[in-house]
Coordinates of C-alpha atoms and ligand atoms in Angstrom, one line a residue:
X121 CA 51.5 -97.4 46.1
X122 CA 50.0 -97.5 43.0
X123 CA 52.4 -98.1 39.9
X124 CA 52.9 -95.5 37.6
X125 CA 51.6 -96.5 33.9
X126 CA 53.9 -98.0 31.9
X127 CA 53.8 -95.4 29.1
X128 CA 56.7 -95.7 27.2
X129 CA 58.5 -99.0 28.6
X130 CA 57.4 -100.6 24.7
X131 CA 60.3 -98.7 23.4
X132 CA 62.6 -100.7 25.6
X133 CA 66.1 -100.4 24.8
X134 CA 67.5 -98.2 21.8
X135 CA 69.3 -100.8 19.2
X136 CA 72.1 -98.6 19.3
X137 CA 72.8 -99.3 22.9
X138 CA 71.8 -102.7 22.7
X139 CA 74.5 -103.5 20.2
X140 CA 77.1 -101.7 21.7
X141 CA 77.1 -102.8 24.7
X142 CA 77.0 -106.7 23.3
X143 CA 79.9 -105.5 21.5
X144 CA 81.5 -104.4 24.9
X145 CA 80.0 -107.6 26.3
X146 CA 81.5 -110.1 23.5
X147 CA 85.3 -108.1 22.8
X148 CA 83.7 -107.7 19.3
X149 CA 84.7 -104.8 16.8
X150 CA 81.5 -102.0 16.7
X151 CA 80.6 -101.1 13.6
X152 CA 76.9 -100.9 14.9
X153 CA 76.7 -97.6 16.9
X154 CA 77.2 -94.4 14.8
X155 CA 80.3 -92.8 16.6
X156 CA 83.5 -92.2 15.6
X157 CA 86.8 -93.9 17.2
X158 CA 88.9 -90.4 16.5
X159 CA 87.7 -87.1 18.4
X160 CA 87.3 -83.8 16.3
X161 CA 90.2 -81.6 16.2
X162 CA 92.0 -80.7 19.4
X163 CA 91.8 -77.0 19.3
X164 CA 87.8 -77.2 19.7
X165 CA 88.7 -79.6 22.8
X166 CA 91.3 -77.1 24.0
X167 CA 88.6 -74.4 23.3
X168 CA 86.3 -75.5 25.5
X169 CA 88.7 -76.4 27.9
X170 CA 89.6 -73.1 27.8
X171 CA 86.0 -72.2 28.6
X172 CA 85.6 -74.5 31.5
X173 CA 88.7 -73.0 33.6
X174 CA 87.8 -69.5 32.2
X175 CA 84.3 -69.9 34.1
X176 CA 82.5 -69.7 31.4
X177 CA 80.2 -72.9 33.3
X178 CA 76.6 -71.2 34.2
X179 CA 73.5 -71.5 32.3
X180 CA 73.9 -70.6 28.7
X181 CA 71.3 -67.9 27.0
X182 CA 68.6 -70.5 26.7
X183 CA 68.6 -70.0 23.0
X184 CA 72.5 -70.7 22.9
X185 CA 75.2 -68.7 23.2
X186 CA 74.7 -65.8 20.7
X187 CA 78.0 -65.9 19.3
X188 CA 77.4 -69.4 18.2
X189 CA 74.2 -68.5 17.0
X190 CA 76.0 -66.1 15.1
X191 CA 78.7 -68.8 13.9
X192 CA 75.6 -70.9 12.6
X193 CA 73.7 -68.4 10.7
X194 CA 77.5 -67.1 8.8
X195 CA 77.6 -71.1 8.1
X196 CA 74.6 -71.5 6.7
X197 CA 74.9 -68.1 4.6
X198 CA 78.4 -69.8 3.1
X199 CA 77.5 -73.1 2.2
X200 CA 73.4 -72.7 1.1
X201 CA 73.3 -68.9 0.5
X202 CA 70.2 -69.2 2.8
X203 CA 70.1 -66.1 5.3
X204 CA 68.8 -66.6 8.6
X205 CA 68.8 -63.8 11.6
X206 CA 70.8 -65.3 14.7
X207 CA 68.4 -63.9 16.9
X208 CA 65.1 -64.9 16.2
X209 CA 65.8 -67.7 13.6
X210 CA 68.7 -69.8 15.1
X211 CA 68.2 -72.0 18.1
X212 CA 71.3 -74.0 19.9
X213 CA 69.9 -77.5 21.3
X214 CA 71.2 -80.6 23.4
X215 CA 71.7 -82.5 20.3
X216 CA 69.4 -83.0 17.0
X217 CA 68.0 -85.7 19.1
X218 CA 66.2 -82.8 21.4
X219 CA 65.5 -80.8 18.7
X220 CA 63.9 -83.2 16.9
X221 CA 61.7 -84.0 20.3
X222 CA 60.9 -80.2 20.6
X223 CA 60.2 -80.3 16.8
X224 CA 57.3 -82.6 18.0
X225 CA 56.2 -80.9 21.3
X226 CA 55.9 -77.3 19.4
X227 CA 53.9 -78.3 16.0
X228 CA 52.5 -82.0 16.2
X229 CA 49.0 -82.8 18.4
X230 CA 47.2 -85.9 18.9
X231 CA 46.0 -87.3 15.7
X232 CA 47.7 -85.5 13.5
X233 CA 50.2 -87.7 11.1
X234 CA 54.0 -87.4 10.0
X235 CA 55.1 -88.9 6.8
X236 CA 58.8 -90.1 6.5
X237 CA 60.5 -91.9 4.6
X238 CA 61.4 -95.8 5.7
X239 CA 64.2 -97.2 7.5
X240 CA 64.6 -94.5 9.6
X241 CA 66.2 -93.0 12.6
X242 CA 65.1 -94.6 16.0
X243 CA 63.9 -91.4 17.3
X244 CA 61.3 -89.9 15.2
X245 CA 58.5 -92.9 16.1
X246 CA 59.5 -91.9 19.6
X247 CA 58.7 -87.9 18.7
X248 CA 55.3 -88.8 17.6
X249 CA 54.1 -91.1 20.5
X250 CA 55.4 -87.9 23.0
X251 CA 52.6 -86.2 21.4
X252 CA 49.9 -88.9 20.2
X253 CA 50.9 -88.5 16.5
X254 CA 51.2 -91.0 14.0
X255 CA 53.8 -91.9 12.3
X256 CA 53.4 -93.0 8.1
X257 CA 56.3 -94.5 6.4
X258 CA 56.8 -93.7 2.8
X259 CA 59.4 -96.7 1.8
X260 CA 62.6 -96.7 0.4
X261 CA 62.8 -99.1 -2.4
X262 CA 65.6 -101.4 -2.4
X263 CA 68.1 -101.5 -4.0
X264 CA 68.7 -97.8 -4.9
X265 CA 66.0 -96.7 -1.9
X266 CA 64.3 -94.4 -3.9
X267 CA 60.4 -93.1 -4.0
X268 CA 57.8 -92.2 -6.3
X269 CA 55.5 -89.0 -6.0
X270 CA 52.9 -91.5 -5.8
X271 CA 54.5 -93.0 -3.1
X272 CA 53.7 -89.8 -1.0
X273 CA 50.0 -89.2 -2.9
X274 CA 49.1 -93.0 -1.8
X275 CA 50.1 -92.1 2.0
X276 CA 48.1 -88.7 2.8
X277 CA 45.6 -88.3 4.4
X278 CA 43.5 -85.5 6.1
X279 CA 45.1 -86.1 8.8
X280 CA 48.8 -85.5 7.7
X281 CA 50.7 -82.0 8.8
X282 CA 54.2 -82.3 8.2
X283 CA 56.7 -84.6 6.2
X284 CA 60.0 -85.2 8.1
X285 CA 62.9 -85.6 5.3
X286 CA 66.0 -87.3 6.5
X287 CA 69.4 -86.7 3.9
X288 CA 72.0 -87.7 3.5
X289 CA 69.7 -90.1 5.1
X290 CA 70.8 -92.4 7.7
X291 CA 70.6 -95.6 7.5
X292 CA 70.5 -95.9 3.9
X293 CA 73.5 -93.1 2.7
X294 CA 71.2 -91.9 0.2
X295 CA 71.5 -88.0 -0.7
X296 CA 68.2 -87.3 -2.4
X297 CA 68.6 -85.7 -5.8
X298 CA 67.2 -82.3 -6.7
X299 CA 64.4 -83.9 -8.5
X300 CA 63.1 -86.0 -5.0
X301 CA 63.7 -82.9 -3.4
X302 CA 61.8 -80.8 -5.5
X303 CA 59.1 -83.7 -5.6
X304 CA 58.4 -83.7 -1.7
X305 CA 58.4 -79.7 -2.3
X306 CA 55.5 -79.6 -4.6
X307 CA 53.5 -82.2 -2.3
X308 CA 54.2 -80.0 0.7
X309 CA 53.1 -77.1 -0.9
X310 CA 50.2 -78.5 -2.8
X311 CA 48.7 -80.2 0.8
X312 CA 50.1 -77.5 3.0
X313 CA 52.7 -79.0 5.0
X314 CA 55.2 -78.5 7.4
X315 CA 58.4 -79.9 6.2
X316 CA 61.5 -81.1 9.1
X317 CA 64.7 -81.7 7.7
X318 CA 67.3 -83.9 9.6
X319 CA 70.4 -82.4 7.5
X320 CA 73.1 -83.7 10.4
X321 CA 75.1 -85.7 7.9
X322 CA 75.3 -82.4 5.7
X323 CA 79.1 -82.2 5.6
X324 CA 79.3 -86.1 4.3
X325 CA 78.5 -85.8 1.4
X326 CA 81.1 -87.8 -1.4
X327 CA 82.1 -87.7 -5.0
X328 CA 81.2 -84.1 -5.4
X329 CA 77.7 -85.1 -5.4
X330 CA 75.3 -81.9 -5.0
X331 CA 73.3 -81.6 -1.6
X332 CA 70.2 -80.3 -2.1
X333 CA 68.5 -78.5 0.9
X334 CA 65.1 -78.2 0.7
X335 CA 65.2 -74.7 2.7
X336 CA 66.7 -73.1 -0.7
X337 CA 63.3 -74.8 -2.8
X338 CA 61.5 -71.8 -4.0
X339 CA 58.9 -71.0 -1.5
X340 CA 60.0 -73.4 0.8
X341 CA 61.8 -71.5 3.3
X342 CA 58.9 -70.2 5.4
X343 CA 57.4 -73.8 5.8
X344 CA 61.0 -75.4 7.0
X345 CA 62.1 -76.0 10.2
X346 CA 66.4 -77.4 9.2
X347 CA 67.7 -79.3 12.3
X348 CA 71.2 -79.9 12.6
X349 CA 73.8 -81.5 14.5
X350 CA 77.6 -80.5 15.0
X351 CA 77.7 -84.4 16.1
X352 CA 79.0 -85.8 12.8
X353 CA 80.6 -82.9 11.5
X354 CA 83.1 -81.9 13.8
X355 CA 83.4 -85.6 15.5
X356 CA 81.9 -85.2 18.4
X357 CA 79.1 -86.8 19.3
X358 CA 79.1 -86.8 23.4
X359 CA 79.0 -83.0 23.0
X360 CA 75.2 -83.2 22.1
X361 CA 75.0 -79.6 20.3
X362 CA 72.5 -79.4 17.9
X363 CA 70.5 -76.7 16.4
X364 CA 67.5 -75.7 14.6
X365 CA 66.9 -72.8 11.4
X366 CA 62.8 -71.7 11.2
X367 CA 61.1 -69.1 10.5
X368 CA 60.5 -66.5 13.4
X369 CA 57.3 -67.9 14.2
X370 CA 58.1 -70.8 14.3
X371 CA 61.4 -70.2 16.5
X372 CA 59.1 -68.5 18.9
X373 CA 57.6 -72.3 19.1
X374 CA 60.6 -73.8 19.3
X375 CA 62.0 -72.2 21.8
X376 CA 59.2 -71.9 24.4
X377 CA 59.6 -75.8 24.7
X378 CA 63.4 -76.0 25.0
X379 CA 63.5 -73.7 27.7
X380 CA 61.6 -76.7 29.7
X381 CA 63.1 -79.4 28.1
X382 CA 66.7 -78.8 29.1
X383 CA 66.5 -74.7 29.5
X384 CA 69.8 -74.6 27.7
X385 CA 73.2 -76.8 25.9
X386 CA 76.2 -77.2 27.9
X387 CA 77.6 -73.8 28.0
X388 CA 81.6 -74.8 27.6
X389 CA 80.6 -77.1 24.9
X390 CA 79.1 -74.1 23.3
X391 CA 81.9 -71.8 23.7
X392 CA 83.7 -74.9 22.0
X393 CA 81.8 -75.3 18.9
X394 CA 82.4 -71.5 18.5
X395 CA 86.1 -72.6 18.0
X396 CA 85.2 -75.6 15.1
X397 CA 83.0 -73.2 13.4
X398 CA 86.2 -71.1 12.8
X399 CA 87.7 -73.5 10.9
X400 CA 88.6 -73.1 7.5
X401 CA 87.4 -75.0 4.3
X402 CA 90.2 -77.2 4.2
X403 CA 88.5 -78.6 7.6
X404 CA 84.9 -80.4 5.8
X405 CA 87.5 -81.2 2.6
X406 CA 89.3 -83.3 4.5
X407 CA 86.8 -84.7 6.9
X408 CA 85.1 -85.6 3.5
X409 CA 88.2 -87.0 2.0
X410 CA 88.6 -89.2 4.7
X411 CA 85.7 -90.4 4.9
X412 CA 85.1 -91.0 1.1
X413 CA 88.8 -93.1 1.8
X414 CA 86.8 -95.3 4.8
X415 CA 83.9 -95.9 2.6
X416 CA 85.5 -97.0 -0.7
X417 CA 88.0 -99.7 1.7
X418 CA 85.0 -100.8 3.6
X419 CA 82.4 -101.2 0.5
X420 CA 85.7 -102.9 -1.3
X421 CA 86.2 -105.5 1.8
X422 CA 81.9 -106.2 1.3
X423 CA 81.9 -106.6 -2.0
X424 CA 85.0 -109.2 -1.9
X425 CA 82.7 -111.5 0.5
X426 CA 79.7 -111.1 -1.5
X427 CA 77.5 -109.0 0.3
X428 CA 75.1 -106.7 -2.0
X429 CA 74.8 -102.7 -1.5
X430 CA 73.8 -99.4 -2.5
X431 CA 77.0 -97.4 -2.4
X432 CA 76.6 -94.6 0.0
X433 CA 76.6 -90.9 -1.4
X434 CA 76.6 -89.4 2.7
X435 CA 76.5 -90.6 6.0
X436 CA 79.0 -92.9 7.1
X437 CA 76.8 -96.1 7.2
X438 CA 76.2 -99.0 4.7
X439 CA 73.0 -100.9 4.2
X440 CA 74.1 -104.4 2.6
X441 CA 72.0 -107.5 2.0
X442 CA 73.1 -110.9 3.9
X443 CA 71.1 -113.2 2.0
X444 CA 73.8 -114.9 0.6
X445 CA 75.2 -115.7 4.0
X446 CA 72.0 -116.2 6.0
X447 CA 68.4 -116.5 6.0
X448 CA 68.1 -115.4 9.6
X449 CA 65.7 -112.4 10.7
X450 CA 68.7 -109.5 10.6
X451 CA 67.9 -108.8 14.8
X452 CA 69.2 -112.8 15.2
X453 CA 71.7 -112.5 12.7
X454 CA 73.4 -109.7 14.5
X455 CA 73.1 -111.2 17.7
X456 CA 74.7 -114.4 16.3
X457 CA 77.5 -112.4 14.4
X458 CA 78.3 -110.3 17.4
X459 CA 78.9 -113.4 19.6
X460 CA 80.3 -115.7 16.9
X461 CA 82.7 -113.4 14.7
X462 CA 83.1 -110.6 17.1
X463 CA 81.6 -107.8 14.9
X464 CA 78.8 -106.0 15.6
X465 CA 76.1 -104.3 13.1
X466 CA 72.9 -102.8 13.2
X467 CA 69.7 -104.7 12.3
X468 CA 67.6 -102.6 9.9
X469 CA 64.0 -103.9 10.6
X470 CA 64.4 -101.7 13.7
X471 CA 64.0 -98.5 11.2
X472 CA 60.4 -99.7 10.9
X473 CA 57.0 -98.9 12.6
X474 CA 56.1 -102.4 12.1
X475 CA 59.6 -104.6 12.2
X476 CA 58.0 -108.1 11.2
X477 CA 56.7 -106.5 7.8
X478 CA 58.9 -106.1 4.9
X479 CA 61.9 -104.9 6.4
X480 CA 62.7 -108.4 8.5
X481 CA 62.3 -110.4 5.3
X482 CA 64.7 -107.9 3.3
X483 CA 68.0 -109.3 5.2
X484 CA 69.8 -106.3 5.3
X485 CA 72.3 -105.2 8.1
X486 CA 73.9 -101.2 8.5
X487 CA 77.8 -100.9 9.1
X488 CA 79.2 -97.4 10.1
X489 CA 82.1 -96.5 8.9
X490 CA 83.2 -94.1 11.6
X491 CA 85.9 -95.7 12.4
X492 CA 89.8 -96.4 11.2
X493 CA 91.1 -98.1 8.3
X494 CA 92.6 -100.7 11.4
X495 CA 89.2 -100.9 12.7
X496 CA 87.2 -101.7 9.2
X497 CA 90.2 -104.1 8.2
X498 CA 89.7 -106.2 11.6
X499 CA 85.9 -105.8 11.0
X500 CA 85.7 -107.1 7.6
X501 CA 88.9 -109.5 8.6
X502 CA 86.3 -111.1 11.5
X503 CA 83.8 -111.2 8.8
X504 CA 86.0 -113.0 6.5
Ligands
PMP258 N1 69.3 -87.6 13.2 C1 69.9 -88.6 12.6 C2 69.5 -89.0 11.2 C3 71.0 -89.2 13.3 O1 71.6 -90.3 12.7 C4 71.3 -88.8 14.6 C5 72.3 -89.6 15.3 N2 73.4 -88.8 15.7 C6 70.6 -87.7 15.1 C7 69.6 -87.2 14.4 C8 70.9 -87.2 16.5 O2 71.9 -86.3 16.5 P1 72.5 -85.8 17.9 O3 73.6 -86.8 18.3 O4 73.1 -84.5 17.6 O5 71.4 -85.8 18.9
LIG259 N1 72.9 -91.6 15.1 C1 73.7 -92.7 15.6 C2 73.4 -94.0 14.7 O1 72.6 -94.0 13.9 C3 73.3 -93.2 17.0 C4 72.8 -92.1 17.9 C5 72.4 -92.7 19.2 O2 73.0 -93.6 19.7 N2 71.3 -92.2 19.7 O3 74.1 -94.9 14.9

């Protein structure tokens, strides 16, 4: 038989189950994989529960359950005053990480390039070689990971149709300021670009620090496709239920490659989010307290052993700088600290197109701090 190619074996094995299965491997504590050890609150669980004996277990509307849809569209109204019509504007997906794929599939062809902004999440280089597109990093300048408009100017090209805008940006924790925000609106608009937002880490947002949304940029509504993720927020991340805000038109899109990508989300899950969406406020205020309290004891614990960090604004991750410990390429220096202190961390040269560049001589390592005050004290204990 002949072999089938070998398209996409270069990818090998995501870092994130690399790491946590040499966490598994060594007994070590996993700060490396972004999940949380505490599930969401149990009435969603006993809401979909519910919806499992109820037999509420065939194929879901392909565009997700309409209630939910309806859910999604109310939330979005409340915390952006951005109005979106839950029938032809609001798409339910197996996760942000299918959304994100169909994102790809429905407006990106062969040859066309994608700016965004550097480290950044494993997926999207994966996105782009599914359709033959390239992928331009715009990077992050340490220590603050910040850009200049120039930045962007210097990186387009004929050639480049969208910009894909991670924040609260993972792995840095950077929320980008209304001024960024308004800076990668004008260069959208002034080169005619499709803009993506990843916005899953939209409820961690600390220290009353504004969230800008680029959907509720004058003008930029129409040309924003907002993908989301009820992952983080309601501390789930097995349920994979994500979803997408665009335009009609560009739902139309959207939707015509999710019906044969998965066809539709787990219909029980769905039928559970319904149930988390009815929370009240008091619901993000404390998931936000809480986690403002996990990120203040774990920057605390890095700051006592010397490493050097941008304080996180969202996201539950920190990128800190190692030098002091280690002159090590960061992918050997996890591998060393996973086996030899029992911790593991994520390597951040992997949030590159080209790992050997800058990143790998930048020394910096992510820690996520998804996980209990027990958990971060044994980490940073290990550490110690
Ligand atoms: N985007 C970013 C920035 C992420 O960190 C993740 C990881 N959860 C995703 C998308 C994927 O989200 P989901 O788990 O809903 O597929
Ligand atoms: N978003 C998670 C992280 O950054 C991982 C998601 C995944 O494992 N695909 O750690």
């Amino acid at each position: 038989m002949a072999m089938p190619s070998a398209k996409w074996s270069h990818f090998g094995t995501s870092i994130f189950s690399v790491m946590t299965m040499a966490a598994r491997r060594n007994g070590a504590i996993n700060l490396a994989q972004g999940f949380p050890n505490f599930d969401g609150p149990e009435e969603i669980k006993e809401a979909a529960i519910a919806a499992i004996r109820g037999d509420f277990n065939q194929y879901a509307h392909s565009h997700g359950i309409p209630k939910l849809r309806e859910l999604l569209a109310s939330r979005m109204k409340k915390v952006s005053n951005l109005s979106y019509d839950s029938e032809n504007e609001v798409t339910v997906f197996s996760g942000a990480t299918e959304a994100l794929f169909c994102v790809f599939q429905a407006f990106l062809n062969q040859g066309d390039e994608v700016l965004t902004f550097a480290p950044f999440f494993d997926c999207y280089p994966a996105g782009a070689f599914s359709v033959g597109a390239k992928l331009v990093e715009v990077p992050l300048r340490s220590p603050d990971w910040t850009f200049t408009a120039e930045d962007l100017e210097t990186r387009w090209t004929t050639s480049t149709k969208a910009i894909l805008v991670n924040t609260p940006h993972n792995p840095t924790g950077r929320v980008f300021s209304r001024l960024e925000m308004e800076m990668i609106a004008s260069f959208a608009k002034k080169h005619d670009l499709l803009v993506i937002t990843d916005e899953v880490y939209e409820e961690l947002v600390y220290d009353h620090k504004p969230f800008t949304r680029m959907a509720t940029i004058p003008g930029m509504r129409q040309r924003t496709v907002v993908i989301s993720s009820t992952a983080k927020t309601f501390s789930l991340t097995g349920w994979k239920i994500g979803y997408i805000f665009a335009p009609p038109e560009l739902t139309k899109e959207l939707r015509a490659v999710h019906q044969f990508t998965v066809f539709c989300a787990a219909t029980p899950l769905q039928a559970g989010i319904c149930a988390a969406l009815e929370l009240g406020d008091e619901y993000y205020e404390k998931l936000r307290k809480d986690y403002q309290v996990r990120r203040d004891f774990l920057c605390e614990g890095l700051q006592k052993l010397g490493f050097k960090f941008h304080k996180p604004e969202g996201t539950y991750f920190v990128v800190a700088d190692y030098s002091h410990i280690s002159i090590r390429p960061d992918t050997e220096f996890t591998l060393q600290l996973v086996e030899t202190k029992k911790v593991a961390l994520i390597p951040t040269s992997v949030f590159y197109t080209d790992p050997t560049s800058t990143a790998q001589r930048q020394h910096y390592v992510r820690f996520a701090f998804c996980k209990d005050i027990e958990t971060l004290k044994a980490g940073l204990d290990h550490l110690a």
